[in-house]
PDB file of C-alpha atoms in Angstrom:
ATOM      1  CA  UNK A   1      88.599 123.439  67.859  1.00 51.00           C
ATOM      2  CA  UNK A   2      92.155 123.847  67.178  1.00 51.00           C
ATOM      3  CA  UNK A   3      95.091 121.270  68.175  1.00 49.00           C
ATOM      4  CA  UNK A   4      96.035 123.804  71.126  1.00 51.00           C
ATOM      5  CA  UNK A   5      92.516 124.229  72.403  1.00 49.00           C
ATOM      6  CA  UNK A   6      91.779 120.571  73.138  1.00 46.00           C
ATOM      7  CA  UNK A   7      94.291 120.199  76.010  1.00 48.00           C
ATOM      8  CA  UNK A   8      93.395 123.308  77.581  1.00 48.00           C
ATOM      9  CA  UNK A   9      89.627 122.355  77.499  1.00 50.00           C
ATOM     10  CA  UNK A  10      90.597 119.026  78.846  1.00 46.00           C
ATOM     11  CA  UNK A  11      92.494 120.634  81.618  1.00 52.00           C
ATOM     12  CA  UNK A  12      89.747 122.819  82.680  1.00 50.00           C
ATOM     13  CA  UNK A  13      87.300 119.919  82.745  1.00 51.00           C
ATOM     14  CA  UNK A  14      89.417 118.115  84.981  1.00 52.00           C
ATOM     15  CA  UNK A  15      89.953 120.737  87.095  1.00 56.00           C
ATOM     16  CA  UNK A  16      86.200 121.324  87.542  1.00 51.00           C
ATOM     17  CA  UNK A  17      85.680 117.660  88.384  1.00 54.00           C
ATOM     18  CA  UNK A  18      88.001 117.758  91.218  1.00 58.00           C
ATOM     19  CA  UNK A  19      87.090 121.415  92.514  1.00 67.00           C
ATOM     20  CA  UNK A  20      84.748 120.125  95.572  1.00 73.00           C
ATOM     21  CA  UNK A  21      87.768 117.859  96.719  1.00 82.00           C
ATOM     22  CA  UNK A  22      90.412 120.283  96.475  1.00 84.00           C
ATOM     23  CA  UNK A  23      88.337 122.976  98.490  1.00 87.00           C
ATOM     24  CA  UNK A  24      88.086 120.054 101.136  1.00 88.00           C
ATOM     25  CA  UNK A  25      91.684 119.595 100.976  1.00 86.00           C
ATOM     26  CA  UNK A  26      92.298 123.482 101.250  1.00 89.00           C
ATOM     27  CA  UNK A  27      90.427 123.215 104.386  1.00 91.00           C
ATOM     28  CA  UNK A  28      92.508 120.593 105.845  1.00 90.00           C
ATOM     29  CA  UNK A  29      95.639 122.335 104.943  1.00 92.00           C
ATOM     30  CA  UNK A  30      94.271 125.566 106.730  1.00 92.00           C
ATOM     31  CA  UNK A  31      93.597 123.672 109.590  1.00 93.00           C
ATOM     32  CA  UNK A  32      96.900 121.987 110.018  1.00 92.00           C
ATOM     33  CA  UNK A  33      98.271 125.790 109.766  1.00 91.00           C
ATOM     34  CA  UNK A  34      95.950 126.973 112.104  1.00 93.00           C
ATOM     35  CA  UNK A  35      96.976 124.160 114.599  1.00 92.00           C
ATOM     36  CA  UNK A  36     100.614 125.194 114.219  1.00 91.00           C
ATOM     37  CA  UNK A  37      99.967 129.001 114.587  1.00 90.00           C
ATOM     38  CA  UNK A  38      97.778 128.550 117.665  1.00 91.00           C
ATOM     39  CA  UNK A  39     100.001 126.251 119.498  1.00 88.00           C
ATOM     40  CA  UNK A  40     103.059 128.571 119.173  1.00 84.00           C
ATOM     41  CA  UNK A  41     100.984 131.610 120.758  1.00 87.00           C
ATOM     42  CA  UNK A  42      98.810 129.439 123.419  1.00 88.00           C
ATOM     43  CA  UNK A  43     101.694 128.442 124.988  1.00 89.00           C
ATOM     44  CA  UNK A  44     103.186 132.057 125.602  1.00 87.00           C
ATOM     45  CA  UNK A  45     100.010 132.973 127.017  1.00 90.00           C
ATOM     46  CA  UNK A  46      99.587 129.846 129.104  1.00 89.00           C
ATOM     47  CA  UNK A  47     103.015 130.087 130.688  1.00 89.00           C
ATOM     48  CA  UNK A  48     102.117 131.550 134.031  1.00 89.00           C
ATOM     49  CA  UNK A  49      99.521 128.806 134.520  1.00 89.00           C
ATOM     50  CA  UNK A  50     101.727 126.321 133.325  1.00 89.00           C
ATOM     51  CA  UNK A  51     104.518 127.228 135.572  1.00 89.00           C
ATOM     52  CA  UNK A  52     102.208 127.477 138.437  1.00 88.00           C
ATOM     53  CA  UNK A  53     100.497 124.169 137.969  1.00 89.00           C
ATOM     54  CA  UNK A  54     103.700 122.069 137.169  1.00 89.00           C
ATOM     55  CA  UNK A  55     106.341 124.066 139.043  1.00 87.00           C
ATOM     56  CA  UNK A  56     109.851 124.822 137.449  1.00 84.00           C
ATOM     57  CA  UNK A  57     112.191 127.671 137.111  1.00 87.00           C
ATOM     58  CA  UNK A  58     111.912 130.569 134.585  1.00 89.00           C
ATOM     59  CA  UNK A  59     114.558 128.730 132.540  1.00 91.00           C
ATOM     60  CA  UNK A  60     112.408 125.690 132.256  1.00 90.00           C
ATOM     61  CA  UNK A  61     109.297 127.744 130.959  1.00 90.00           C
ATOM     62  CA  UNK A  62     111.766 129.638 128.571  1.00 92.00           C
ATOM     63  CA  UNK A  63     112.564 125.817 127.243  1.00 93.00           C
ATOM     64  CA  UNK A  64     109.007 125.063 127.306  1.00 90.00           C
ATOM     65  CA  UNK A  65     108.298 127.953 124.588  1.00 89.00           C
ATOM     66  CA  UNK A  66     111.669 127.560 122.712  1.00 93.00           C
ATOM     67  CA  UNK A  67     111.843 123.781 122.506  1.00 93.00           C
ATOM     68  CA  UNK A  68     108.990 123.652 119.816  1.00 93.00           C
ATOM     69  CA  UNK A  69     110.218 126.496 117.633  1.00 93.00           C
ATOM     70  CA  UNK A  70     113.823 125.323 117.790  1.00 95.00           C
ATOM     71  CA  UNK A  71     113.085 121.526 116.715  1.00 96.00           C
ATOM     72  CA  UNK A  72     110.421 122.764 114.109  1.00 95.00           C
ATOM     73  CA  UNK A  73     112.690 124.975 112.660  1.00 95.00           C
ATOM     74  CA  UNK A  74     115.589 122.356 112.648  1.00 96.00           C
ATOM     75  CA  UNK A  75     113.312 119.669 110.961  1.00 96.00           C
ATOM     76  CA  UNK A  76     111.605 121.744 108.162  1.00 95.00           C
ATOM     77  CA  UNK A  77     113.994 120.767 105.290  1.00 95.00           C
ATOM     78  CA  UNK A  78     113.991 117.363 106.220  1.00 96.00           C
ATOM     79  CA  UNK A  79     110.094 117.379 106.605  1.00 95.00           C
ATOM     80  CA  UNK A  80     109.978 118.878 102.965  1.00 94.00           C
ATOM     81  CA  UNK A  81     112.009 116.242 101.672  1.00 95.00           C
ATOM     82  CA  UNK A  82     110.021 113.801 103.173  1.00 96.00           C
ATOM     83  CA  UNK A  83     106.821 115.051 101.371  1.00 94.00           C
ATOM     84  CA  UNK A  84     108.763 114.820  98.309  1.00 93.00           C
ATOM     85  CA  UNK A  85     109.634 111.334  98.638  1.00 94.00           C
ATOM     86  CA  UNK A  86     106.595 109.738 100.436  1.00 95.00           C
ATOM     87  CA  UNK A  87     103.902 112.178  99.110  1.00 93.00           C
ATOM     88  CA  UNK A  88     102.554 115.380 100.422  1.00 92.00           C
ATOM     89  CA  UNK A  89      99.388 114.272 101.545  1.00 92.00           C
ATOM     90  CA  UNK A  90     100.571 111.067 103.637  1.00 94.00           C
ATOM     91  CA  UNK A  91     103.188 113.237 105.352  1.00 95.00           C
ATOM     92  CA  UNK A  92     100.524 115.990 106.195  1.00 94.00           C
ATOM     93  CA  UNK A  93      98.103 113.393 107.640  1.00 94.00           C
ATOM     94  CA  UNK A  94     100.940 111.492 109.359  1.00 95.00           C
ATOM     95  CA  UNK A  95     102.249 115.098 110.911  1.00 95.00           C
ATOM     96  CA  UNK A  96      98.857 116.254 112.046  1.00 95.00           C
ATOM     97  CA  UNK A  97      97.992 112.764 113.869  1.00 96.00           C
ATOM     98  CA  UNK A  98     101.295 112.909 115.556  1.00 97.00           C
ATOM     99  CA  UNK A  99     101.021 116.501 116.243  1.00 96.00           C
ATOM    100  CA  UNK A 100      97.775 115.851 117.973  1.00 96.00           C
ATOM    101  CA  UNK A 101      99.209 112.856 119.976  1.00 97.00           C
ATOM    102  CA  UNK A 102     102.102 115.043 121.061  1.00 96.00           C
ATOM    103  CA  UNK A 103      99.506 117.472 121.983  1.00 95.00           C
ATOM    104  CA  UNK A 104      97.719 114.865 124.478  1.00 96.00           C
ATOM    105  CA  UNK A 105     101.175 114.288 125.808  1.00 96.00           C
ATOM    106  CA  UNK A 106     101.844 117.943 126.702  1.00 94.00           C
ATOM    107  CA  UNK A 107      98.486 118.115 128.250  1.00 93.00           C
ATOM    108  CA  UNK A 108      99.239 114.959 130.298  1.00 95.00           C
ATOM    109  CA  UNK A 109     102.493 116.361 131.621  1.00 93.00           C
ATOM    110  CA  UNK A 110     103.194 115.692 135.149  1.00 93.00           C
ATOM    111  CA  UNK A 111     106.667 117.596 135.122  1.00 93.00           C
ATOM    112  CA  UNK A 112     108.338 120.479 133.231  1.00 93.00           C
ATOM    113  CA  UNK A 113     110.781 117.981 131.896  1.00 94.00           C
ATOM    114  CA  UNK A 114     107.716 116.067 130.311  1.00 95.00           C
ATOM    115  CA  UNK A 115     106.129 118.865 128.978  1.00 94.00           C
ATOM    116  CA  UNK A 116     109.414 120.117 127.317  1.00 95.00           C
ATOM    117  CA  UNK A 117     109.952 116.724 125.827  1.00 96.00           C
ATOM    118  CA  UNK A 118     106.640 116.312 124.633  1.00 96.00           C
ATOM    119  CA  UNK A 119     107.109 120.118 123.152  1.00 95.00           C
ATOM    120  CA  UNK A 120     109.906 118.613 121.119  1.00 96.00           C
ATOM    121  CA  UNK A 121     107.932 115.817 119.822  1.00 97.00           C
ATOM    122  CA  UNK A 122     105.300 118.181 118.679  1.00 96.00           C
ATOM    123  CA  UNK A 123     108.156 120.049 116.931  1.00 96.00           C
ATOM    124  CA  UNK A 124     109.089 117.161 114.971  1.00 97.00           C
ATOM    125  CA  UNK A 125     105.758 116.475 114.007  1.00 97.00           C
ATOM    126  CA  UNK A 126     105.167 120.060 113.131  1.00 96.00           C
ATOM    127  CA  UNK A 127     108.336 120.212 110.878  1.00 96.00           C
ATOM    128  CA  UNK A 128     106.640 116.982 108.747  1.00 96.00           C
ATOM    129  CA  UNK A 129     103.414 118.861 108.636  1.00 95.00           C
ATOM    130  CA  UNK A 130     104.323 122.443 107.896  1.00 94.00           C
ATOM    131  CA  UNK A 131     106.107 122.228 104.705  1.00 93.00           C
ATOM    132  CA  UNK A 132     103.466 119.869 102.981  1.00 93.00           C
ATOM    133  CA  UNK A 133     100.908 122.819 103.338  1.00 91.00           C
ATOM    134  CA  UNK A 134     102.841 124.911 100.677  1.00 87.00           C
ATOM    135  CA  UNK A 135     103.345 122.178  98.365  1.00 87.00           C
ATOM    136  CA  UNK A 136      99.740 121.069  98.706  1.00 89.00           C
ATOM    137  CA  UNK A 137      98.229 124.295  97.974  1.00 89.00           C
ATOM    138  CA  UNK A 138     100.382 124.528  94.866  1.00 86.00           C
ATOM    139  CA  UNK A 139      99.320 121.047  93.685  1.00 85.00           C
ATOM    140  CA  UNK A 140      95.695 121.751  94.391  1.00 85.00           C
ATOM    141  CA  UNK A 141      95.565 125.197  92.679  1.00 84.00           C
ATOM    142  CA  UNK A 142      98.049 124.976  89.951  1.00 80.00           C
ATOM    143  CA  UNK A 143      97.444 128.261  88.103  1.00 75.00           C
TER     144      UNK A 143
END
């Protein structure tokens, strides 16, 4: 065995030992990404029912759909930087928990204004959650 082969074999053994955990991590990352994608599309489909149940004008329905995307897009760089500073795993978990809690607030909304505010809160947590997915995939599967 040459000097060059020893680190390569050690790295391969380390990767093989962590393989089950990294696949579980990938599943968590995909679940977070799916939550984000579903949330964006489901609201667009449900807007007529939301308007029927909560009332509001067409402009409040547009804000319901756009508030999430606007806040998330504005916060993506900050969310990515938070992951660099405090750890991607921690920020993914925190963003996911916050996203789910904000989703509960959306479901419990009693007015269009409360729904828009809850959607904005969802956007904040999505801005923390989504950038971590890309970095974690890179960290879990380095080659």
